[in-house]
mmCIF file of C-alpha atoms and ligand atoms in Angstrom:
data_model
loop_
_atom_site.group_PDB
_atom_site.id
_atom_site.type_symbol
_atom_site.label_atom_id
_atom_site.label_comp_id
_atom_site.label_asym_id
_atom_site.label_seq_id
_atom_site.Cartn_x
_atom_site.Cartn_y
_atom_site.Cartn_z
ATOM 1 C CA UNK A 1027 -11.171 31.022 36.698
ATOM 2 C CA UNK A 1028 -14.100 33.245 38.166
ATOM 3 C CA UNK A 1029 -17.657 33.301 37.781
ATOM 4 C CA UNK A 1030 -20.035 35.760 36.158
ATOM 5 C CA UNK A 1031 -23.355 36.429 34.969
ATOM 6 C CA UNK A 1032 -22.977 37.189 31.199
ATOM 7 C CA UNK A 1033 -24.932 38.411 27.979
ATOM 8 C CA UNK A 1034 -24.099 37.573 24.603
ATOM 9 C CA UNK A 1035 -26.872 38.921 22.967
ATOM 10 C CA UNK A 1036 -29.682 41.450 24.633
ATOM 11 C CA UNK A 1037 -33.247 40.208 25.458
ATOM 12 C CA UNK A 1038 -35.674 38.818 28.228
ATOM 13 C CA UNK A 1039 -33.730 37.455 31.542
ATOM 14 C CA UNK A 1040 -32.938 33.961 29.700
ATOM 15 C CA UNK A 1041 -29.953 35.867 27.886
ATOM 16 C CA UNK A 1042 -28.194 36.270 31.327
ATOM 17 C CA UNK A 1043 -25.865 33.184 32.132
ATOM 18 C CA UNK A 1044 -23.827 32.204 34.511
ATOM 19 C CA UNK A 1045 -20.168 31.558 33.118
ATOM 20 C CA UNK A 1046 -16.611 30.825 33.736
ATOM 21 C CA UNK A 1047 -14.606 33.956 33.544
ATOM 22 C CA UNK A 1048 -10.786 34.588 33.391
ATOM 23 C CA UNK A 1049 -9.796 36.565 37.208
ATOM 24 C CA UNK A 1050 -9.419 39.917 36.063
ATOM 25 C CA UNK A 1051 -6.593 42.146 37.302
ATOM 26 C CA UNK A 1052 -6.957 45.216 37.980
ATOM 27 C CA UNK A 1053 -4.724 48.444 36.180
ATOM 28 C CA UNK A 1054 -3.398 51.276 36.783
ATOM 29 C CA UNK A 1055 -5.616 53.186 39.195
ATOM 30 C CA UNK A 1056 -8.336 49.808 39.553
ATOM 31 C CA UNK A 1057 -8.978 47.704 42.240
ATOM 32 C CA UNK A 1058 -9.516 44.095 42.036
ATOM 33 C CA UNK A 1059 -12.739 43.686 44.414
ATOM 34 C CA UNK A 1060 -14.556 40.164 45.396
ATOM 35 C CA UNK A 1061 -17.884 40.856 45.828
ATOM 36 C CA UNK A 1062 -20.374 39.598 48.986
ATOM 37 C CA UNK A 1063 -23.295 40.872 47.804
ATOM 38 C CA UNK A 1064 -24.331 42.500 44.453
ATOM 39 C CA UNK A 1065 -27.163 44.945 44.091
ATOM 40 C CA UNK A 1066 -30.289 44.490 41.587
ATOM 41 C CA UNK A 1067 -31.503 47.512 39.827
ATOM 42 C CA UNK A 1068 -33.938 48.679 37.271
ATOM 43 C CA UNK A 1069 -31.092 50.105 35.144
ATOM 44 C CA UNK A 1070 -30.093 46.621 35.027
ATOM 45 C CA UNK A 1071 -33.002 45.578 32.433
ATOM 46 C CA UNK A 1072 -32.766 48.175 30.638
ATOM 47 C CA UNK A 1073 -29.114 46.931 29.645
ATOM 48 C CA UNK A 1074 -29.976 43.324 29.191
ATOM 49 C CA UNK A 1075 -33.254 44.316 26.909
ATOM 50 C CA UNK A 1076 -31.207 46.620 25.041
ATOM 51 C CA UNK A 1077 -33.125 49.945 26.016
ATOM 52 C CA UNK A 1078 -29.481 51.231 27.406
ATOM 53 C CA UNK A 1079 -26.541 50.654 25.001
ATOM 54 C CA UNK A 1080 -23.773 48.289 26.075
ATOM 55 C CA UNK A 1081 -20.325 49.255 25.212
ATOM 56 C CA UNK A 1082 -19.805 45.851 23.427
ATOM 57 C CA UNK A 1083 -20.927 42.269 23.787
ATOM 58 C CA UNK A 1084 -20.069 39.821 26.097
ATOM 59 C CA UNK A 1085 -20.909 42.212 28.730
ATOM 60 C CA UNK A 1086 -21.314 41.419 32.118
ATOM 61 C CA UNK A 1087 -24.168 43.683 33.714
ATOM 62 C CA UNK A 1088 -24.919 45.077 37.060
ATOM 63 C CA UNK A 1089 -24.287 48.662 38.271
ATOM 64 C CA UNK A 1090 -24.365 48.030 42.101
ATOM 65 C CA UNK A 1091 -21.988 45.953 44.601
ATOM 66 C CA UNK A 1092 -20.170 45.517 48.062
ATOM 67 C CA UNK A 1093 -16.894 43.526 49.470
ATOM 68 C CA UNK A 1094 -13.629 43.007 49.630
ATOM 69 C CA UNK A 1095 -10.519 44.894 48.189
ATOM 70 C CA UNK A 1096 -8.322 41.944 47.024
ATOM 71 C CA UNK A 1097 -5.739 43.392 45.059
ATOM 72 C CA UNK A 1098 -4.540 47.039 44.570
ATOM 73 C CA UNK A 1099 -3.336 48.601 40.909
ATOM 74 C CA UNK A 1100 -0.548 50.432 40.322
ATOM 75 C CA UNK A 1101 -0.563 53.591 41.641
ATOM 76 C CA UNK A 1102 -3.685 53.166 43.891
ATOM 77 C CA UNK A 1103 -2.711 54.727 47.676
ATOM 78 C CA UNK A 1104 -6.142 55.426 48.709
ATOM 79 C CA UNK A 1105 -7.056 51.659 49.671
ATOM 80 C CA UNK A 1106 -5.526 48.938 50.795
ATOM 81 C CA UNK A 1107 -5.998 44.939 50.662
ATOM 82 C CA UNK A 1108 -8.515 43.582 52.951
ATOM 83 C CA UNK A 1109 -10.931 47.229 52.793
ATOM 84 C CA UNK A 1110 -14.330 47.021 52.926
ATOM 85 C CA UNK A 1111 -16.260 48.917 49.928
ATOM 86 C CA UNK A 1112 -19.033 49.606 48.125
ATOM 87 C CA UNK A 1113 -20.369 51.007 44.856
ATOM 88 C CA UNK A 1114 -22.927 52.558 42.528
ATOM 89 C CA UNK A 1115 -23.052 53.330 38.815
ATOM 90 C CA UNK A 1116 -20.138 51.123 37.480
ATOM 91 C CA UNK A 1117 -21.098 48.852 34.777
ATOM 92 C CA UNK A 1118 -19.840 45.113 35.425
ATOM 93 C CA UNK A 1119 -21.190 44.322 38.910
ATOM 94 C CA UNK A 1120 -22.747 40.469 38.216
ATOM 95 C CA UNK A 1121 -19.628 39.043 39.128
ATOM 96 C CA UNK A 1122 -17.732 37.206 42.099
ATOM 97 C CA UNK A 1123 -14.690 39.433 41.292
ATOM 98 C CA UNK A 1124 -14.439 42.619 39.638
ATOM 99 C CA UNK A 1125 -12.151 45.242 38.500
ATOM 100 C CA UNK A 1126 -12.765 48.865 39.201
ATOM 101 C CA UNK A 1127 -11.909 52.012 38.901
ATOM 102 C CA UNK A 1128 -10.696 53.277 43.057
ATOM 103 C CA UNK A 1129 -12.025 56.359 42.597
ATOM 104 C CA UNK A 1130 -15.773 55.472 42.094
ATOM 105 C CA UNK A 1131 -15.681 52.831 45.852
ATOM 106 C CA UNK A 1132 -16.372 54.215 48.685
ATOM 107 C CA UNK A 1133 -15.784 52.452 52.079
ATOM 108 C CA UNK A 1134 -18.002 51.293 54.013
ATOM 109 C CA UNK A 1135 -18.507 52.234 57.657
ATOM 110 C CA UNK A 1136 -18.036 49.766 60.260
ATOM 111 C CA UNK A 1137 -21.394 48.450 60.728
ATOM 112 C CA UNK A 1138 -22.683 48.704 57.571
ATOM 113 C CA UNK A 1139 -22.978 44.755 56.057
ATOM 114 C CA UNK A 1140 -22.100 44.434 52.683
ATOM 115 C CA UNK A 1141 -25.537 43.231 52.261
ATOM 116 C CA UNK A 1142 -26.810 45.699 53.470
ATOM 117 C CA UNK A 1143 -24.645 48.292 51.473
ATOM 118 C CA UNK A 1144 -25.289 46.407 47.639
ATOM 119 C CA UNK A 1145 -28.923 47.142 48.905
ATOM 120 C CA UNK A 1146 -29.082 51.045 49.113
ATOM 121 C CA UNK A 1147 -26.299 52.297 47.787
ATOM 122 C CA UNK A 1148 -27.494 52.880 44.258
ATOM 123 C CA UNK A 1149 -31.236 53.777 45.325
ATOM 124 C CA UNK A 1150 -29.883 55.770 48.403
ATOM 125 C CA UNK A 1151 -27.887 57.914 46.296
ATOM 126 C CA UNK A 1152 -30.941 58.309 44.036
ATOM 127 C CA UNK A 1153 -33.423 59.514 46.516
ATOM 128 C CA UNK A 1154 -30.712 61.464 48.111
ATOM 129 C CA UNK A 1155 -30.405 63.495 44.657
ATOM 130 C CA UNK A 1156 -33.774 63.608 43.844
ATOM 131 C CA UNK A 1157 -35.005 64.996 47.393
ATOM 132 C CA UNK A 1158 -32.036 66.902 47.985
ATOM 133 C CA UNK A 1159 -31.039 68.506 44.784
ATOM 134 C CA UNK A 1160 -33.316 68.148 41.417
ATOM 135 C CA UNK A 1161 -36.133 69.389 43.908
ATOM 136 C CA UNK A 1162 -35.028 70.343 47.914
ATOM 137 C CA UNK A 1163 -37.995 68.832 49.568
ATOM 138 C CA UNK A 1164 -39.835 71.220 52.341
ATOM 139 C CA UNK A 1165 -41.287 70.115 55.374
ATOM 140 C CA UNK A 1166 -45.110 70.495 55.091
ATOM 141 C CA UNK A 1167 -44.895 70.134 51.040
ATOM 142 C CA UNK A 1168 -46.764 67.465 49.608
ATOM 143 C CA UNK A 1169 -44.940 65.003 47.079
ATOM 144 C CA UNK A 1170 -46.255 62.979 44.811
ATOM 145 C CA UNK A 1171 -44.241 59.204 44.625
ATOM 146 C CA UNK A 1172 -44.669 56.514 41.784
ATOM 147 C CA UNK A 1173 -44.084 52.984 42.591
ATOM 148 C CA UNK A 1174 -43.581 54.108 45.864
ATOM 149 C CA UNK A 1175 -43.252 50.390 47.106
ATOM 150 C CA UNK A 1176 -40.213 49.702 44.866
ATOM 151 C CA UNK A 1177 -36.829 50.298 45.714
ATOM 152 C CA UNK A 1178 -36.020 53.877 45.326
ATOM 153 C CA UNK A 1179 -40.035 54.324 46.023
ATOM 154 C CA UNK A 1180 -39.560 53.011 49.955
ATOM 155 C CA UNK A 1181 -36.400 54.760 50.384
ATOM 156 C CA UNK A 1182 -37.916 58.237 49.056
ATOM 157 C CA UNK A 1183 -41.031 57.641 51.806
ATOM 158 C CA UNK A 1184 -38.272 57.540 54.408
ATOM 159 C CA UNK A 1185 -35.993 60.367 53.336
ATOM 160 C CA UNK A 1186 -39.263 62.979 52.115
ATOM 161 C CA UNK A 1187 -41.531 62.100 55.176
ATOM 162 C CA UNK A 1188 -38.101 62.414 57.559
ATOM 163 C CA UNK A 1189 -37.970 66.085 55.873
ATOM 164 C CA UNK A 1190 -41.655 66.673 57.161
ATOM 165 C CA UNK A 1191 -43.196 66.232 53.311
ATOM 166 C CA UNK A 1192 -46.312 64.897 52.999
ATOM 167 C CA UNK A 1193 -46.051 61.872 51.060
ATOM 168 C CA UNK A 1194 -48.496 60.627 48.116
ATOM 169 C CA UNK A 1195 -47.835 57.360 47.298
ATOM 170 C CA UNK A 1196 -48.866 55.632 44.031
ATOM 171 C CA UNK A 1197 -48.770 51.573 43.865
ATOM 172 C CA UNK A 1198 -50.259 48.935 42.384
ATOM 173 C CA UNK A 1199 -51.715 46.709 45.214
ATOM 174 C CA UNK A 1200 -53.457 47.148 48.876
ATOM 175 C CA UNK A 1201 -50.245 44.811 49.987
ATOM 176 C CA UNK A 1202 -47.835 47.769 48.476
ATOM 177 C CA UNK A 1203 -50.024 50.720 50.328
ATOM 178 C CA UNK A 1204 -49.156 49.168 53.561
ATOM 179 C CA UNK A 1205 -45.395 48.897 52.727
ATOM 180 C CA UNK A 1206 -45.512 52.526 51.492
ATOM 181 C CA UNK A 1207 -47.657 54.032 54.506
ATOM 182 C CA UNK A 1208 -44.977 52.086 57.387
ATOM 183 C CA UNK A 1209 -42.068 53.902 55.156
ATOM 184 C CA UNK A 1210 -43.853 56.935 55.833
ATOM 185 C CA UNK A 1211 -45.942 57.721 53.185
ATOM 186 C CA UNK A 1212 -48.970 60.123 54.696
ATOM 187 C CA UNK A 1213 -51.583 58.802 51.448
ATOM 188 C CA UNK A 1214 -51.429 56.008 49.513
ATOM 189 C CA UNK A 1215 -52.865 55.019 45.612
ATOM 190 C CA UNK A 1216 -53.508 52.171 44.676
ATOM 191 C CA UNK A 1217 -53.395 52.448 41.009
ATOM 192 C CA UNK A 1218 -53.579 55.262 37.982
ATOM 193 C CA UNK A 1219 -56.933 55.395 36.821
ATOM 194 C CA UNK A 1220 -58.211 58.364 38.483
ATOM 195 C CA UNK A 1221 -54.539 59.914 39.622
ATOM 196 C CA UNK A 1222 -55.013 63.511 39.001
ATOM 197 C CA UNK A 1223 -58.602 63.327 40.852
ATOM 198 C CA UNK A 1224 -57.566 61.370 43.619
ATOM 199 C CA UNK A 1225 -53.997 64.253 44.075
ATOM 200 C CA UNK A 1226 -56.853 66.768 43.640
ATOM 201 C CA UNK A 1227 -58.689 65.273 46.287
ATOM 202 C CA UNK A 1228 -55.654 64.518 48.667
ATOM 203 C CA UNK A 1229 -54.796 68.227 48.476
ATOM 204 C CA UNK A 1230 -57.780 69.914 48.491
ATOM 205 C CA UNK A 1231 -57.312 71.149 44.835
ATOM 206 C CA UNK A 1232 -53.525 72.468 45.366
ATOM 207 C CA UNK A 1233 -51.774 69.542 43.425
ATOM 208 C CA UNK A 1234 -48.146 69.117 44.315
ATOM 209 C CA UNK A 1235 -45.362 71.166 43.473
ATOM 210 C CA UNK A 1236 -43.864 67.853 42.394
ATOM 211 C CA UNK A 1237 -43.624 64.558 41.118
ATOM 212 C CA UNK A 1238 -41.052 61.923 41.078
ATOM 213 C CA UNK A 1239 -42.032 59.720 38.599
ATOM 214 C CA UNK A 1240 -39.761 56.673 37.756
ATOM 215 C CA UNK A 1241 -42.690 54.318 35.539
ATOM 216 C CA UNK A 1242 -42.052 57.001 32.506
ATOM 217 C CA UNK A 1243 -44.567 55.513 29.254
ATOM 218 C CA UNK A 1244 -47.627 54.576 31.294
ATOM 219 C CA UNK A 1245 -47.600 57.819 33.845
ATOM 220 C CA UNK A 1246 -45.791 60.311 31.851
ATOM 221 C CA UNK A 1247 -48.767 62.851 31.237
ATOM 222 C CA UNK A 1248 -51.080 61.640 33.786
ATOM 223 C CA UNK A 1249 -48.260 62.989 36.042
ATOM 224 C CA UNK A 1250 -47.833 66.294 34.570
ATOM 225 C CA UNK A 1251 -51.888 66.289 35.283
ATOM 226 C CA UNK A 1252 -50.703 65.939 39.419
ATOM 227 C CA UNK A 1253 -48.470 69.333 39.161
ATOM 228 C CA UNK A 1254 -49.861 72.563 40.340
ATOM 229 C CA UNK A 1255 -49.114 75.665 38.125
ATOM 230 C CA UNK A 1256 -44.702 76.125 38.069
ATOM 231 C CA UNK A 1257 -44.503 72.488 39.529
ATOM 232 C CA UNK A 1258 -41.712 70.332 38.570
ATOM 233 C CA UNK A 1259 -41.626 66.773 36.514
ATOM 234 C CA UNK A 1260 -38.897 65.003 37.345
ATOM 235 C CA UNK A 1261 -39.099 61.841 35.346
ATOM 236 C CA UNK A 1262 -36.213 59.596 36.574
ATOM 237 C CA UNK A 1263 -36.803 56.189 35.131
ATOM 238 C CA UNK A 1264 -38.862 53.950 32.296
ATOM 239 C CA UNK A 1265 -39.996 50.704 34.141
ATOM 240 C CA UNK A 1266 -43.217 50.891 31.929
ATOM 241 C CA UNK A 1267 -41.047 52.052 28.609
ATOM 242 C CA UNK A 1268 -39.432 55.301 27.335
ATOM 243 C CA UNK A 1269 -41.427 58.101 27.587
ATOM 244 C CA UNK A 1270 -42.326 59.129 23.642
ATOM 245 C CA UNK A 1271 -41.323 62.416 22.099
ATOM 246 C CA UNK A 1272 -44.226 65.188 23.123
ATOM 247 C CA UNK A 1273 -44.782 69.087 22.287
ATOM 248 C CA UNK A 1274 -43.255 71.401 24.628
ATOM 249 C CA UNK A 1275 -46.590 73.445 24.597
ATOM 250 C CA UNK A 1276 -48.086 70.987 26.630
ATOM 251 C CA UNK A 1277 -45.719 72.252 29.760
ATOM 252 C CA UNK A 1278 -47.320 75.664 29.177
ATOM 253 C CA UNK A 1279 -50.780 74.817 28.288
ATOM 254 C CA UNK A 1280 -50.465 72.592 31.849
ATOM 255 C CA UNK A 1281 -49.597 75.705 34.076
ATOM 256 C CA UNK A 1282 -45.933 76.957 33.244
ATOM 257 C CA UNK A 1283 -44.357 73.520 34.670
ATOM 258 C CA UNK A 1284 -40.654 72.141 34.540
ATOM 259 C CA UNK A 1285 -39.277 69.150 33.870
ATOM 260 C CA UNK A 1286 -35.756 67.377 34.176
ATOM 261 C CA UNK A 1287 -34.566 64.093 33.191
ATOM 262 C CA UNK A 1288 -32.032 63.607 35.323
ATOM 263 C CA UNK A 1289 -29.429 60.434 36.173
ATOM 264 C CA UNK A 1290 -27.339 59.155 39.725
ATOM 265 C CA UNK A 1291 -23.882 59.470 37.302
ATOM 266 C CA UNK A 1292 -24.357 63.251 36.798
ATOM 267 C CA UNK A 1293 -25.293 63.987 40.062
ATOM 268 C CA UNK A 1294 -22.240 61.702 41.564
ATOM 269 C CA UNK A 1295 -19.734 62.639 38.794
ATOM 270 C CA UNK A 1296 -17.748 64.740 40.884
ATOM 271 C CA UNK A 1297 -15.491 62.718 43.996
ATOM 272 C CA UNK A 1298 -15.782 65.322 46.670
ATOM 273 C CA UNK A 1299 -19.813 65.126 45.595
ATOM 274 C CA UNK A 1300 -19.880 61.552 45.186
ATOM 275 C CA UNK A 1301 -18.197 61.036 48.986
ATOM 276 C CA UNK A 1302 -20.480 63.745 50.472
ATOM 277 C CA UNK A 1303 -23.596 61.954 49.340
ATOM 278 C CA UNK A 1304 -22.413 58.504 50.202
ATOM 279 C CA UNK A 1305 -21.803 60.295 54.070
ATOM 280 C CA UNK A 1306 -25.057 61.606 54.299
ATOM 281 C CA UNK A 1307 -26.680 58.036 53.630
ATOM 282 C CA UNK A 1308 -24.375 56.259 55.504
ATOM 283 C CA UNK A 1309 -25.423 58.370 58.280
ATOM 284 C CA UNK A 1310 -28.793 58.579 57.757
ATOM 285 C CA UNK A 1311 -28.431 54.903 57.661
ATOM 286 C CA UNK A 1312 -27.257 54.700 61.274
ATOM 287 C CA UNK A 1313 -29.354 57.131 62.672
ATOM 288 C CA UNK A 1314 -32.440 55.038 61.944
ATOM 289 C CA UNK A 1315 -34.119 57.265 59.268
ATOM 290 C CA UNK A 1316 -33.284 54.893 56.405
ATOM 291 C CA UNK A 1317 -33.192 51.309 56.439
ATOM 292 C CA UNK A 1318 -32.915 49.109 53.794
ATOM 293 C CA UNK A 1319 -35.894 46.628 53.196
ATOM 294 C CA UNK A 1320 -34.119 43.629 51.300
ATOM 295 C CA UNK A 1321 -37.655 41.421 51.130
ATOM 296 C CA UNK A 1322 -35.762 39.663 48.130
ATOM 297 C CA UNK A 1323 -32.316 37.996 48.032
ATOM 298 C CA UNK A 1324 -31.471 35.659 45.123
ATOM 299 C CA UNK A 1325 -28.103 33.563 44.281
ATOM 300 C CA UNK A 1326 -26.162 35.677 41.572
ATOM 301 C CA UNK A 1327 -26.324 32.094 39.638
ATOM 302 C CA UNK A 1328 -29.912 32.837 39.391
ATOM 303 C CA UNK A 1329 -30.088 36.467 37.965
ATOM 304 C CA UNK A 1330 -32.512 35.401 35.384
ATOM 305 C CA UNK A 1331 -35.845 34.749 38.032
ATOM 306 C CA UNK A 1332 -34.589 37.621 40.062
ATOM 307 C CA UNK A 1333 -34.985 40.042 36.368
ATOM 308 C CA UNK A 1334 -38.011 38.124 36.051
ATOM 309 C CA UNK A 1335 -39.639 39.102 39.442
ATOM 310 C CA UNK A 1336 -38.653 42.701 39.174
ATOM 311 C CA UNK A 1337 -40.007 43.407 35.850
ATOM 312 C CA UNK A 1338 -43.082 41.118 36.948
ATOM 313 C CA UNK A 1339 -43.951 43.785 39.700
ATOM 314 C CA UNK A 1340 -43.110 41.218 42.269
ATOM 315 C CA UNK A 1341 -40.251 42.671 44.085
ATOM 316 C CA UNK A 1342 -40.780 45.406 46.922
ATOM 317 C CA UNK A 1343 -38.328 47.199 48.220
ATOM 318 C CA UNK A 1344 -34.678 45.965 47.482
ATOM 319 C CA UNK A 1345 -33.406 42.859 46.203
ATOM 320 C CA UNK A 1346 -29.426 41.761 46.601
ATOM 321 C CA UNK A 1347 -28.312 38.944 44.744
ATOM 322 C CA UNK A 1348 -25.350 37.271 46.469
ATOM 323 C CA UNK A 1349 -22.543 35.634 44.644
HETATM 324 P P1 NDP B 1089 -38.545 49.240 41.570
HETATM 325 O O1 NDP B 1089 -38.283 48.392 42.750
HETATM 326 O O2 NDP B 1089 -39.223 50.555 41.802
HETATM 327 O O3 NDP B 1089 -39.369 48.383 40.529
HETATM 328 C C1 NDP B 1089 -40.122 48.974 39.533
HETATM 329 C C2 NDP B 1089 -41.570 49.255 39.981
HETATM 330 O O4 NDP B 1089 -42.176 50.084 39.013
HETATM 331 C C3 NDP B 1089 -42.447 48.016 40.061
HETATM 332 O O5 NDP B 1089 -42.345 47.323 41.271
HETATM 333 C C4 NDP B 1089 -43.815 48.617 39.852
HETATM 334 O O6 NDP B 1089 -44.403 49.034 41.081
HETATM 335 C C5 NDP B 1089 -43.551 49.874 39.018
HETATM 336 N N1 NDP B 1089 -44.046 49.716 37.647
HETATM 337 C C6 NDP B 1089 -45.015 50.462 37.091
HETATM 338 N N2 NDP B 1089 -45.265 50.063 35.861
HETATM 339 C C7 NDP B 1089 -44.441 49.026 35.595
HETATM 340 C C8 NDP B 1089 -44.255 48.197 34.477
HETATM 341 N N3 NDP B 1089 -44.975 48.330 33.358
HETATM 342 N N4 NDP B 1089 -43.311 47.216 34.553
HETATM 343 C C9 NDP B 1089 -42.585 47.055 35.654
HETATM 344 N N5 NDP B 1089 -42.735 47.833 36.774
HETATM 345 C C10 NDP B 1089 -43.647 48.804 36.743
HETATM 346 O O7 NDP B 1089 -37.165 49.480 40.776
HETATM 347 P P2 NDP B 1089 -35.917 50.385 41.219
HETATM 348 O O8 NDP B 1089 -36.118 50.904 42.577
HETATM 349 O O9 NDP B 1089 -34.676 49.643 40.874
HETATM 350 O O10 NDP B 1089 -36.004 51.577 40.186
HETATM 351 C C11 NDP B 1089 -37.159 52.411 40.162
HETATM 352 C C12 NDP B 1089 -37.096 53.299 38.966
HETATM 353 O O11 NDP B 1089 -36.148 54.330 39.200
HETATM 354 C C13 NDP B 1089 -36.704 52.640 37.650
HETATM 355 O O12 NDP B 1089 -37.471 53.220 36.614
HETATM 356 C C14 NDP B 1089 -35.260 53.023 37.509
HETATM 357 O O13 NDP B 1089 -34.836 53.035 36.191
HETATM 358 C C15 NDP B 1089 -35.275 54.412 38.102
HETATM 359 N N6 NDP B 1089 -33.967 54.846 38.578
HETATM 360 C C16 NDP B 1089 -33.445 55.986 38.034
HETATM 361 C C17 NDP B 1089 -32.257 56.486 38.466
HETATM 362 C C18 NDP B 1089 -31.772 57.772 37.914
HETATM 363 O O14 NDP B 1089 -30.769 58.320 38.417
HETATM 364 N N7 NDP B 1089 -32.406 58.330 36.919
HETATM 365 C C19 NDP B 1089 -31.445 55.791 39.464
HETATM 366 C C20 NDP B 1089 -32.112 54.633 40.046
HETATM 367 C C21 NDP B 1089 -33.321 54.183 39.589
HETATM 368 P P3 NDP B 1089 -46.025 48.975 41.211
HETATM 369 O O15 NDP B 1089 -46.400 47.545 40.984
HETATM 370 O O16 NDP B 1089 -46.325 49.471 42.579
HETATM 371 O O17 NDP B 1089 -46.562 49.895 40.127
#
């Protein structure tokens, strides 16, 4: 038997538990993977609160993780026992072993703990998307950054400011400014109240061009507020709830702006794509302009406080949860 953290039913972080599991074996074209360290995401309440449909119940959760190959499926020639990988996006991650699929690991460069790798790979990818591709960031272009403490938030700092964009960064607390401003963020908020003033003030009455905003419900239309006329909304997550149905008027009345709702699986749907992205982290990793801040590490056993602190607003940065 294996271990695994599983839901039987969806709810608050008491549903997760930590079970006995048969060892899985991996099929034609899978992997069988023990994992060292397991990566904790946002997208990971939304699946055990039921926001994001599971296929079917028992599920194990968990998009994110890094380790060992252990055993190789039929047919699978690009790995080999004993390699070193990682992963994003793959339902089925809270678990000491795992089957999956070989063609969604990538391996990991020499150098690169799997620690380290269950910590960014998810939220690297993301900021690497959203920076690179939903909007190509400018140097000298100010962006405006919700929950710019968070995960994604302190990896976006690094990547943006690294570009030369001025970075706005919204937060909750004086304690989360400071994390923002050392990950490079040029201005800091510390709360919503008075957003669009304070952008207005920050940019001498230019707004930005555009904002990434992950907290959806609670900052959905003070953020299209923040855009200057033609700027872009890219509203990439829900930590505060779903953002509700509104009138697509309001983009014009605003000033002619855009707006995409985009996710990590389109933008990594494609191998070639996929491997590219994962390069460019991986070596933006080792050349110092992204580093992962893992100010939280909890025992997969204990999934349940680890849910609890992130939807609390406790966690900065990234939190691994080791098995
Ligand atoms: P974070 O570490 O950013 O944690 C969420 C943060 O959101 C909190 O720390 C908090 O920061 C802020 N927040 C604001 N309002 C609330 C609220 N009501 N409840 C809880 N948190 C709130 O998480 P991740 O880095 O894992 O993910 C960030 C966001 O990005 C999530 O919404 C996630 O779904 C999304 N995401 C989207 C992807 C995509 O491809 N579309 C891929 C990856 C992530 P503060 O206290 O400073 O306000």
């Amino acid at each position: 038997m294996s271990k695994a953290i599983r839901i039987h039913a969806t709810g608050g972080p008491e549903v997760l538990r930590w079970e006995n599991v048969p060892v899985p074996e991996p099929g034609p074209g899978e992997v069988l993977l023990r994992h060292e360290a397991v990566g904790l995401n946002y997208i990971d309440v939304y699946f055990r609160n039921g926001l994001y449909k599971l296929p079917n119940l028992p599920a194990v959760i968990g998009q994110e993780g890094a380790g060992v190959v252990e055993a190789l499926g039929e047919g699978v020639t690009s790995l080999k026992v004993g390699d070193r990988v990682a992963y994003a996006g793959s339902l089925g991650a809270y678990a000491m072993l795992r089957v999956i699929t070989a063609d969604r690991v990538i391996k990991l460069p020499d150098g690169v703990i799997s620690k380290v790798a269950a910590a960014i790979m998810l939220q690297g990818l993301t900021a690497h998307y959203l920076i690179h591709r939903t909007h190509a960031v400018k140097p000298g272009e100010t962006i405006l950054v919700h929950a710019a403490a968070g995960g994604v938030g302190l990896l976006l700092c690094q990547w943006a400011s690294h570009l030369g964009a001025r970075v706005i960064g919204v937060v909750s607390s004086a304690a989360k400014a400071d994390l923002a401003k050392a990950a490079g963020a040029a201005h800091t908020i510390v709360g919503t109240a008075t957003l669009a003033a304070d952008v207005k003030r920050i940019t001498g009455g230019e707004m930005v061009p555009v904002v990434y905003d992950s907290v959806g419900r609670d900052t959905f239309l003070v953020s299209l507020d923040c855009l200057a006329p033609l700027g872009l909304m890219v509203s990439f997550g829900n930590s505060s709830g779903p953002v509700p149905p509104f009138e697509l008027s309001l983009l014009s009345a605003k000033g002619s702006l855009f707006i995409t709702r985009p996710s990590l699986a389109t933008y990594t749907a494609k191998r070639p794509v996929f491997e590219k992205m994962a390069a460019d982290l991986f070596a933006a990793v080792a050349a110092g302009v992204l580093h992962a801040s893992i100010n939280q590490t909890f025992p997969l056993s204990e999934a349940a406080a680890a849910h609890a602190a992130l939807e609390g607003r406790h966690t900065t940065g990234q939190t691994v949860l080791i098995p």
